Structures are given as C-alpha cells and as structure tokens.
Coordinates of C-alpha atoms in Angstrom, one line a residue:
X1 CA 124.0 85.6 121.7
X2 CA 126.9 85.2 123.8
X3 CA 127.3 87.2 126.7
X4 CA 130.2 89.7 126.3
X5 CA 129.9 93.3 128.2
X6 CA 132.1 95.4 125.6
X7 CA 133.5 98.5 127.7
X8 CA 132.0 101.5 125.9
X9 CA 134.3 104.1 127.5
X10 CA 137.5 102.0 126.3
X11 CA 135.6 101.7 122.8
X12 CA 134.5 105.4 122.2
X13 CA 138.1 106.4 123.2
X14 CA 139.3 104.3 120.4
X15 CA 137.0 105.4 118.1
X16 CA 137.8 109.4 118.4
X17 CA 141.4 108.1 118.3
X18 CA 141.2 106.7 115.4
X19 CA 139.6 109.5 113.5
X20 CA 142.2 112.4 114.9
X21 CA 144.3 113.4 112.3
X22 CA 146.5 115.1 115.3
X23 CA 147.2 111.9 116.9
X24 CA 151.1 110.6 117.2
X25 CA 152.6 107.5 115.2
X26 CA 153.0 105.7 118.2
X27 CA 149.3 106.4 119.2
X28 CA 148.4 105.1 115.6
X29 CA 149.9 102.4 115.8
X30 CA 148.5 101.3 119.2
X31 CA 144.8 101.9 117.9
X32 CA 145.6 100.1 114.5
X33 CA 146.3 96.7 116.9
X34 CA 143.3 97.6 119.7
X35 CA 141.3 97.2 116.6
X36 CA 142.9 94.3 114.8
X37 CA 143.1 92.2 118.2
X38 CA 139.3 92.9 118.7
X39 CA 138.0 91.8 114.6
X40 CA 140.0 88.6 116.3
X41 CA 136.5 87.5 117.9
X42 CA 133.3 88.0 116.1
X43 CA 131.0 87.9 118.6
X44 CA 133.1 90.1 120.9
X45 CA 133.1 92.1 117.5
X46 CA 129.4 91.8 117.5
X47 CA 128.9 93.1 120.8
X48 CA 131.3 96.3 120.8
X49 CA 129.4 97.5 117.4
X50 CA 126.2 97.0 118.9
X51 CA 127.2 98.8 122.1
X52 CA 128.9 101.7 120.2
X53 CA 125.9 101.8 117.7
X54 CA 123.7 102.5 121.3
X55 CA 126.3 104.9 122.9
X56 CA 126.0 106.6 119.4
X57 CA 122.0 106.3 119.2
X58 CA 121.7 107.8 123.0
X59 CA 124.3 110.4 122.2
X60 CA 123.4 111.7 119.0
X61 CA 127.0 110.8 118.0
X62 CA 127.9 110.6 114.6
X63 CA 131.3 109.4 115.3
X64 CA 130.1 106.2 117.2
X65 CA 127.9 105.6 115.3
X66 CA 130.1 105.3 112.4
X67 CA 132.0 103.1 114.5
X68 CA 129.6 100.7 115.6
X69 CA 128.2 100.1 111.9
X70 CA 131.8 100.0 110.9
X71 CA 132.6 97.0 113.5
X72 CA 129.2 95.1 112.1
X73 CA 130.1 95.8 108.6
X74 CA 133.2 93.8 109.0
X75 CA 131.3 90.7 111.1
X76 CA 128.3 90.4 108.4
X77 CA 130.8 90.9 105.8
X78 CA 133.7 88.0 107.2
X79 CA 131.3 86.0 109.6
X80 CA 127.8 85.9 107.7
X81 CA 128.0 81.7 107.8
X82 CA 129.0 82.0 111.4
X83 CA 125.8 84.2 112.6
X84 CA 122.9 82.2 114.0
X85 CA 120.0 84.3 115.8
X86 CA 122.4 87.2 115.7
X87 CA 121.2 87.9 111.8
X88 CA 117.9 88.6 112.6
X89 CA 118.5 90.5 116.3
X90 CA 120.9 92.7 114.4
X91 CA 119.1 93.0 111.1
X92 CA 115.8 94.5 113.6
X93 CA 118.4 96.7 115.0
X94 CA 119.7 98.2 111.5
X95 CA 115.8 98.7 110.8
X96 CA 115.1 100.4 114.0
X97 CA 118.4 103.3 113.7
X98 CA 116.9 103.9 109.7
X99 CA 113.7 104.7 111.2
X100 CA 114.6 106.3 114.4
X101 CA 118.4 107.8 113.2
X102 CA 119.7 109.6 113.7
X103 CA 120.5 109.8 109.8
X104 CA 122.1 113.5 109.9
X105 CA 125.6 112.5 108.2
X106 CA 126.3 111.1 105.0
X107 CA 128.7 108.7 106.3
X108 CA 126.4 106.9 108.8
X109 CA 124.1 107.0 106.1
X110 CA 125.7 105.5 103.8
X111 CA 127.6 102.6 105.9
X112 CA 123.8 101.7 106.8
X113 CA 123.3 101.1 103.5
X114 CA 126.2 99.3 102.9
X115 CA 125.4 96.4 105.8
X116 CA 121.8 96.5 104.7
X117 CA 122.2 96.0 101.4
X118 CA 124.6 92.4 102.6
X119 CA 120.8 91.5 104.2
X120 CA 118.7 91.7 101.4
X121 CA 121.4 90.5 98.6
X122 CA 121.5 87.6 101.3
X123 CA 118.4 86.9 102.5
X124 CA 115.8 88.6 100.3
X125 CA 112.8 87.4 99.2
X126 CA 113.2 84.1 100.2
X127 CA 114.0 84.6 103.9
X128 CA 112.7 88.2 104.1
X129 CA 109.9 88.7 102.2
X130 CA 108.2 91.4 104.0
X131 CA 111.5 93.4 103.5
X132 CA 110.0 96.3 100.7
X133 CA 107.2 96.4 102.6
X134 CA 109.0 97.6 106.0
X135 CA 111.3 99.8 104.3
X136 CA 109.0 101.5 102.0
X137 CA 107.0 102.4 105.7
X138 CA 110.1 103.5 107.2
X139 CA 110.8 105.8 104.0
X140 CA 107.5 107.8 105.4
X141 CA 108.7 108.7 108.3
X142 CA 111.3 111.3 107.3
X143 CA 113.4 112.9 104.4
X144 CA 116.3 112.0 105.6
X145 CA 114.7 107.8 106.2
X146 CA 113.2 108.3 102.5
X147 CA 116.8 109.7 101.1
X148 CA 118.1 106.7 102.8
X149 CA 115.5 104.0 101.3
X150 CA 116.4 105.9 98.1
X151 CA 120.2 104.6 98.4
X152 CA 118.9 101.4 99.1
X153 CA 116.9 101.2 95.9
X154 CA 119.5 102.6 93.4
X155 CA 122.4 100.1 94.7
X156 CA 120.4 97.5 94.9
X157 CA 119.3 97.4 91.2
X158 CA 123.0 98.7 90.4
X159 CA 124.5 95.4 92.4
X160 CA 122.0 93.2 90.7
X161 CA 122.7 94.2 87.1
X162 CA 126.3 95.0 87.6
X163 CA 128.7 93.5 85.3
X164 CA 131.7 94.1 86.8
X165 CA 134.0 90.7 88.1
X166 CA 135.4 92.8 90.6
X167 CA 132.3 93.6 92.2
X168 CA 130.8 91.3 94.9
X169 CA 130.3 88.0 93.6
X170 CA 126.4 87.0 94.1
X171 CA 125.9 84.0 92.3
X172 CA 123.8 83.5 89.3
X173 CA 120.6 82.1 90.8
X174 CA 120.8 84.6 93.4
X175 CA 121.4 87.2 90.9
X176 CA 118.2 85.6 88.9
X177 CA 116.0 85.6 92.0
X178 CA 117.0 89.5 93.2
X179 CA 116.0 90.4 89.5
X180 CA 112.7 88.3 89.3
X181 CA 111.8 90.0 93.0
X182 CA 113.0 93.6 92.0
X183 CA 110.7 93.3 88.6
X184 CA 107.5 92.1 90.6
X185 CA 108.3 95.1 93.1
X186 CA 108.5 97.9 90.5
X187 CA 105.2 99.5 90.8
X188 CA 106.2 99.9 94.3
X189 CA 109.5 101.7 93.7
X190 CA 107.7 103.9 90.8
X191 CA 105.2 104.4 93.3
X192 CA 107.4 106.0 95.9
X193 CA 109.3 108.0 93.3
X194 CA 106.4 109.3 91.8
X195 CA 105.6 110.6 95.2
X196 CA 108.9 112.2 95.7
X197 CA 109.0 113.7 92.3
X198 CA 105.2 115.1 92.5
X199 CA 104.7 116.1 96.0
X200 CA 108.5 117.5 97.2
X201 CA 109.8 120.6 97.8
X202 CA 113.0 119.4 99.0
X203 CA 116.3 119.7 96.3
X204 CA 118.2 116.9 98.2
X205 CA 115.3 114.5 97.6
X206 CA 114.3 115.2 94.1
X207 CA 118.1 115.3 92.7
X208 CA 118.4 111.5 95.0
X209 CA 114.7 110.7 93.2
X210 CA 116.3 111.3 89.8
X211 CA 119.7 109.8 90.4
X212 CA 117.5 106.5 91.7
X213 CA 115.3 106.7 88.1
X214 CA 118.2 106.7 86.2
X215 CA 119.5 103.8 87.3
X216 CA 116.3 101.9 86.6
X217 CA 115.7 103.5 83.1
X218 CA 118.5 102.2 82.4
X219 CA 117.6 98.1 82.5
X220 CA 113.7 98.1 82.9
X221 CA 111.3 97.1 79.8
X222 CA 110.6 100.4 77.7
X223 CA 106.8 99.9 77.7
X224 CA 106.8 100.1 81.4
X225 CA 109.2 103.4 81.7
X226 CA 106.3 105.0 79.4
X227 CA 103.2 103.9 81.5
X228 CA 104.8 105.0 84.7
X229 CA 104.1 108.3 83.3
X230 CA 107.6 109.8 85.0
X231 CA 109.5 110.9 82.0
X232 CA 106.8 113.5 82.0
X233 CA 107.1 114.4 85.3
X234 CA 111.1 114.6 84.8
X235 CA 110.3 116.5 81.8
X236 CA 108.9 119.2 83.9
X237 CA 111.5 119.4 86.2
X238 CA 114.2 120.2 83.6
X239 CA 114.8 124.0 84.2
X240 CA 115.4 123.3 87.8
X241 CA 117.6 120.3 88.7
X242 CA 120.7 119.0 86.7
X243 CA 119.7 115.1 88.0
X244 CA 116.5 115.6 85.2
X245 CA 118.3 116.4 82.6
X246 CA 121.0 113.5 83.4
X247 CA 117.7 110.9 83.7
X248 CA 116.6 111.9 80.1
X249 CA 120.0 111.2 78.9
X250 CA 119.8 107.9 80.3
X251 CA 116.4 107.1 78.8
X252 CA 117.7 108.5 75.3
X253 CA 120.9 106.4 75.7
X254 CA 119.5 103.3 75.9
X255 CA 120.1 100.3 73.9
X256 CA 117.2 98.6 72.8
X257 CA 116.4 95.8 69.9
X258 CA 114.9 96.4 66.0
X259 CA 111.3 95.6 67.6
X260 CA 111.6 98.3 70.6
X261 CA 112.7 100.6 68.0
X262 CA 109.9 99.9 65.6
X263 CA 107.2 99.9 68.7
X264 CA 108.1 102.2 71.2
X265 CA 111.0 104.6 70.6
X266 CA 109.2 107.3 68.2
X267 CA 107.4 107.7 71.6
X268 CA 110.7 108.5 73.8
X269 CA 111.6 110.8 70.6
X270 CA 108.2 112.4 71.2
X271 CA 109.2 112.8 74.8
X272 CA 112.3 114.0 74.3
X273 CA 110.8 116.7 71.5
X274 CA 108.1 118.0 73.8
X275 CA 110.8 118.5 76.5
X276 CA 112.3 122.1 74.3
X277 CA 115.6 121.7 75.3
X278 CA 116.9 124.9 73.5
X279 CA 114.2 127.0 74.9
X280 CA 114.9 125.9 78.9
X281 CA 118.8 126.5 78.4
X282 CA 117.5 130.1 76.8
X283 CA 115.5 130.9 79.8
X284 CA 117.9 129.8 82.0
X285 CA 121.1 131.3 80.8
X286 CA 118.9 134.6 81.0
X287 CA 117.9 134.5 84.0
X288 CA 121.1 133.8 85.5
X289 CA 122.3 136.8 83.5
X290 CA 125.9 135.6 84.1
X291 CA 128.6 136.7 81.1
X292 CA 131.4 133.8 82.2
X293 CA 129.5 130.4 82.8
X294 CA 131.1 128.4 85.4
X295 CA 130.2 126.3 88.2
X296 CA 126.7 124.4 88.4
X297 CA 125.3 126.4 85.8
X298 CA 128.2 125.1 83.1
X299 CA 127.2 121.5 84.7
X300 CA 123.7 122.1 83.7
X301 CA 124.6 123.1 80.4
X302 CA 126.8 120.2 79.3
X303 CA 123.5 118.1 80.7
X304 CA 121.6 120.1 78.2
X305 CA 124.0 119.6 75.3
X306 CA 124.0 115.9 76.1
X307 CA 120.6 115.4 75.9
X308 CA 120.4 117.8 72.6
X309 CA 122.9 115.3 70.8
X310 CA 120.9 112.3 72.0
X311 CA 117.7 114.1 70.7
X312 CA 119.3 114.3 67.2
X313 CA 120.9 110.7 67.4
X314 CA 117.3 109.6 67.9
X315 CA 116.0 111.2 65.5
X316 CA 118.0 109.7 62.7
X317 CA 118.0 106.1 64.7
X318 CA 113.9 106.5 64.0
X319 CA 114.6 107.9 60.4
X320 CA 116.7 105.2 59.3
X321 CA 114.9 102.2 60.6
X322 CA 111.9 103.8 59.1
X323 CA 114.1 103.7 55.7
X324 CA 115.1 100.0 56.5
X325 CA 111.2 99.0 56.7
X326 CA 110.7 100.5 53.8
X327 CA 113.0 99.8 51.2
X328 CA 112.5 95.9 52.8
X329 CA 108.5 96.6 51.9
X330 CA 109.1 97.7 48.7
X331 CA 112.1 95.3 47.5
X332 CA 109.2 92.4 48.4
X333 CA 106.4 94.6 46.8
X334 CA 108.7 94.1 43.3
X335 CA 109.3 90.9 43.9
X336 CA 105.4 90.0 44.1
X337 CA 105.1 92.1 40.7

C-alpha cells in the first residue's frame, strides 16, 4: 500500500460537516467538492477511510465511523479490479471492527454489511474459504456481532436468489457457486439460529433470528426445513413476537411441485394445525385487554389472520391433490376392469 498520511483532523471536520443539517449552501457546496476531489484517487480514498475508520474505532465515534466505511464502500465498489494486497489488509480490518465494534448504531452496522457482503459475493469460497467459519466465531462474541452475522446471512441468501435485473449483477457461475457453497453451509446457519432461537432472551435477536429464517424458508429443500426441527421452535414463539408469525407465513406460502405436495406438505399442514392460531390471538387480545386495537398489537393480528388464510388454503391444496390421486387411481382401476 502506497504511502499517503490522510489528515484526520481535516477529514473528521468534513465528515460532521456533511452530516449538519444547520450547515449554509455555500458550506454544502464546499464539502460536496472536498469529497468529490478526494473519490478522485483511490488509494488516497483508501487511506482517509481507513484513518477515519481508526479515529472512529479509538473514539467510539459513530459518525466517523460511518464515514470511513462510507469512503471504502465507494473504493471496493468502483476500484475492486484495481486493489492488489489492499483486499485482504482491508478485508482483516472489516473482520476485526465486527468483532471488536463498536457495533452500537444501525447505520455503521449496516454499511459493514454492505462492504462485507462485496467480499464474499467476490471472493467467497474460492478465495475465502474459511470465511463462515470466522464469522460464525465472531457471531459469539456479542449480540450486537451475532445481530450483525445475522444481516450478513439474510442478504446474502437474498442477493444470491434475487431475481431482480436491477439488483447487482453477479454473474451466473458466480451466482451457481454462492448457491452450491450456501447449500453445503446450511447446517451451520440452522445451527446458529437454532441457538439464537433456543437459548435468547433478547427481542432484538430473536425478531433478527426469524426475519433471517424466513428468508431461507423461502428457497431451501422442504425435507430439510422439517429436520431442522425449527418450525417447532418458531411455533412456540408465536404469542410473543410478530417475526414468528411472519416465518410461518413464509413456510405456508411457498410454492412447491405435485411430488412435494404429495410427500411432505400434509406435514407443514400438521405444523401449521398444531400451532392453534385462534387460541394465541384469544389469549393475547385478552391479555392486552385493549377495546381499540392499534399499533403493534393490530400488526400482530393481521400476522395472525395471514397465517389463518394460508392454514385454510393448505388445507384444500392437500384436499384436492388428494382428490386428483384418487379419481386418477380409480379412472385406471376401471380401465383394468
């Protein structure tokens, strides 16, 4: 890496400029350019993001540190071909702020994410193939690293089965390997949920647990959703958190072929029977004991009617494949007579 001394005082100034909504035109303006003339240069880029990302670490300072990931975003996300040893120096350094922080506000949090997740849709597995292992570690060292390793899993298995031309282009066989590599991971990602679901106390990280589910229910193999054993666990969490009720719409939503139907759905009907959907909102709306229903509670509800339509739309789905089966057995029965 070059070596460029970035001017932290110059670049901190800039940085609480540029986030005062008190601040003149004129003033604007001049930070708009300070910040246009620096994206110039990447590896001066480089450098000032990686010196505000210290000044921010050393400080506890949310609003360098937003600025420092915000300066690497845009150098991994216009000068990824350009980057040599840089990639891996500053790829350690992202792992070291997720398991250090600090990781107290949501938008630090979540621009983390955001450069991370250009890493592994780049160089996972093939040139980081350790990289579940080191974050499912760092997840143990906190709620607020776990919440964060939680993000990472749900976007990453929304990027990879995203549909949408607009989104970032990975191309196919990349698409192909992330999938292959996030399939042979699973039991790892079950495993830490499963954890989270069993074992927490903590609101934040159950609803970001169930939130992260969904998104897998909603692509993974049928037969493996039901071995996990979590829509049970889900199941038990229904009074309590709106995300559960959300998950088992997911799972009751899904769109699966004649053969899943025939083989495995009765079983998520089962599921979804055992779950006494009516009985929950009963207790709950009583124990609320509130005569106008509004705010989370009307949330929660809507959840619950959801889920009581998708219980009844299974229900017939199951009857009338059954009916299909057998009106086919018995038109070939006749046909043998």
């Amino acid at each position: 890496m070059a070596a460029v001394t970035p001017d932290v005082e110059v670049l901190s100034k800039n940085v609480y400029a540029s986030l005062d909504p008190f601040l003149s035109n004129g003033d604007r303006i001049a930070v708009y350019q300070y910040w246009t003339k620096l994206k110039e240069h990447y590896l001066e880029t480089l450098q000032s993001g990686l010196a505000l990302l210290d000044a921010g670490i050393s400080k506890a300072d949310a609003l360098l540190l937003f600025g420092g990931l915000h300066l690497l975003e845009h150098v991994v996300m216009n000068y990824w071909k350009l980057l040599g040893v840089e990639k891996l120096q500053l790829r350690i350094k992202l792992l070291l702020l997720l398991q250090e922080g600090p990781l107290n506000d949501l938008p630090v949090r979540s621009a983390l994410v955001r450069i991370l997740m250009v890493f592994i849709k780049k160089q996972w597995p093939d040139r980081w193939p350790s990289m579940m292992e080191e974050v499912k570690s760092i997840s143990q060292q906190g709620e607020l690293q776990l919440l964060t390793v939680l993000n990472i899993f749900s976007t990453l298995y929304q990027d990879v089965n995203s549909t949408d031309v607009q989104d970032e282009k990975i191309p196919k066989f990349k698409k192909k390997a992330l999938s292959i590599a996030l399939k042979d991971n699973v039991d790892m990602i079950w495993a830490t949920l499963h954890d989270v679901l069993t074992s927490s106390s903590s609101s934040f990280l159950l609803s970001a647990a169930m939130e992260t589910l969904s998104c897998y229910w909603l692509h993974m193999p049928l037969s493996s959703i039901l071995q996990s054993g979590l829509p049970q666990i889900i199941i038990g969490h229904l009074a309590t958190q709106n995300k559960a009720v959300e998950a088992l719409v997911v799972l009751a939503n899904r769109k699966d072929d004649i053969n899943t139907y025939r083989n495995k759905r009765y079983q998520v009907l089962t599921l979804l029977i055992s779950a006494d959907v009516l009985t929950v909102v009963s207790r709950v709306v009583s124990q609320t004991g509130q005569t106008v229903v509004q705010g989370e509670l009307l949330n929660f509800l809507k959840c619950c009617c959801d889920l009581i339509g998708c219980i009844v739309t299974e229900q017939l789905a199951v009857l009338w494949v059954c009916l299909i089966y057998t009106v086919k057995a018995l038109i070939q029965a006749e046909c043998l007579i």
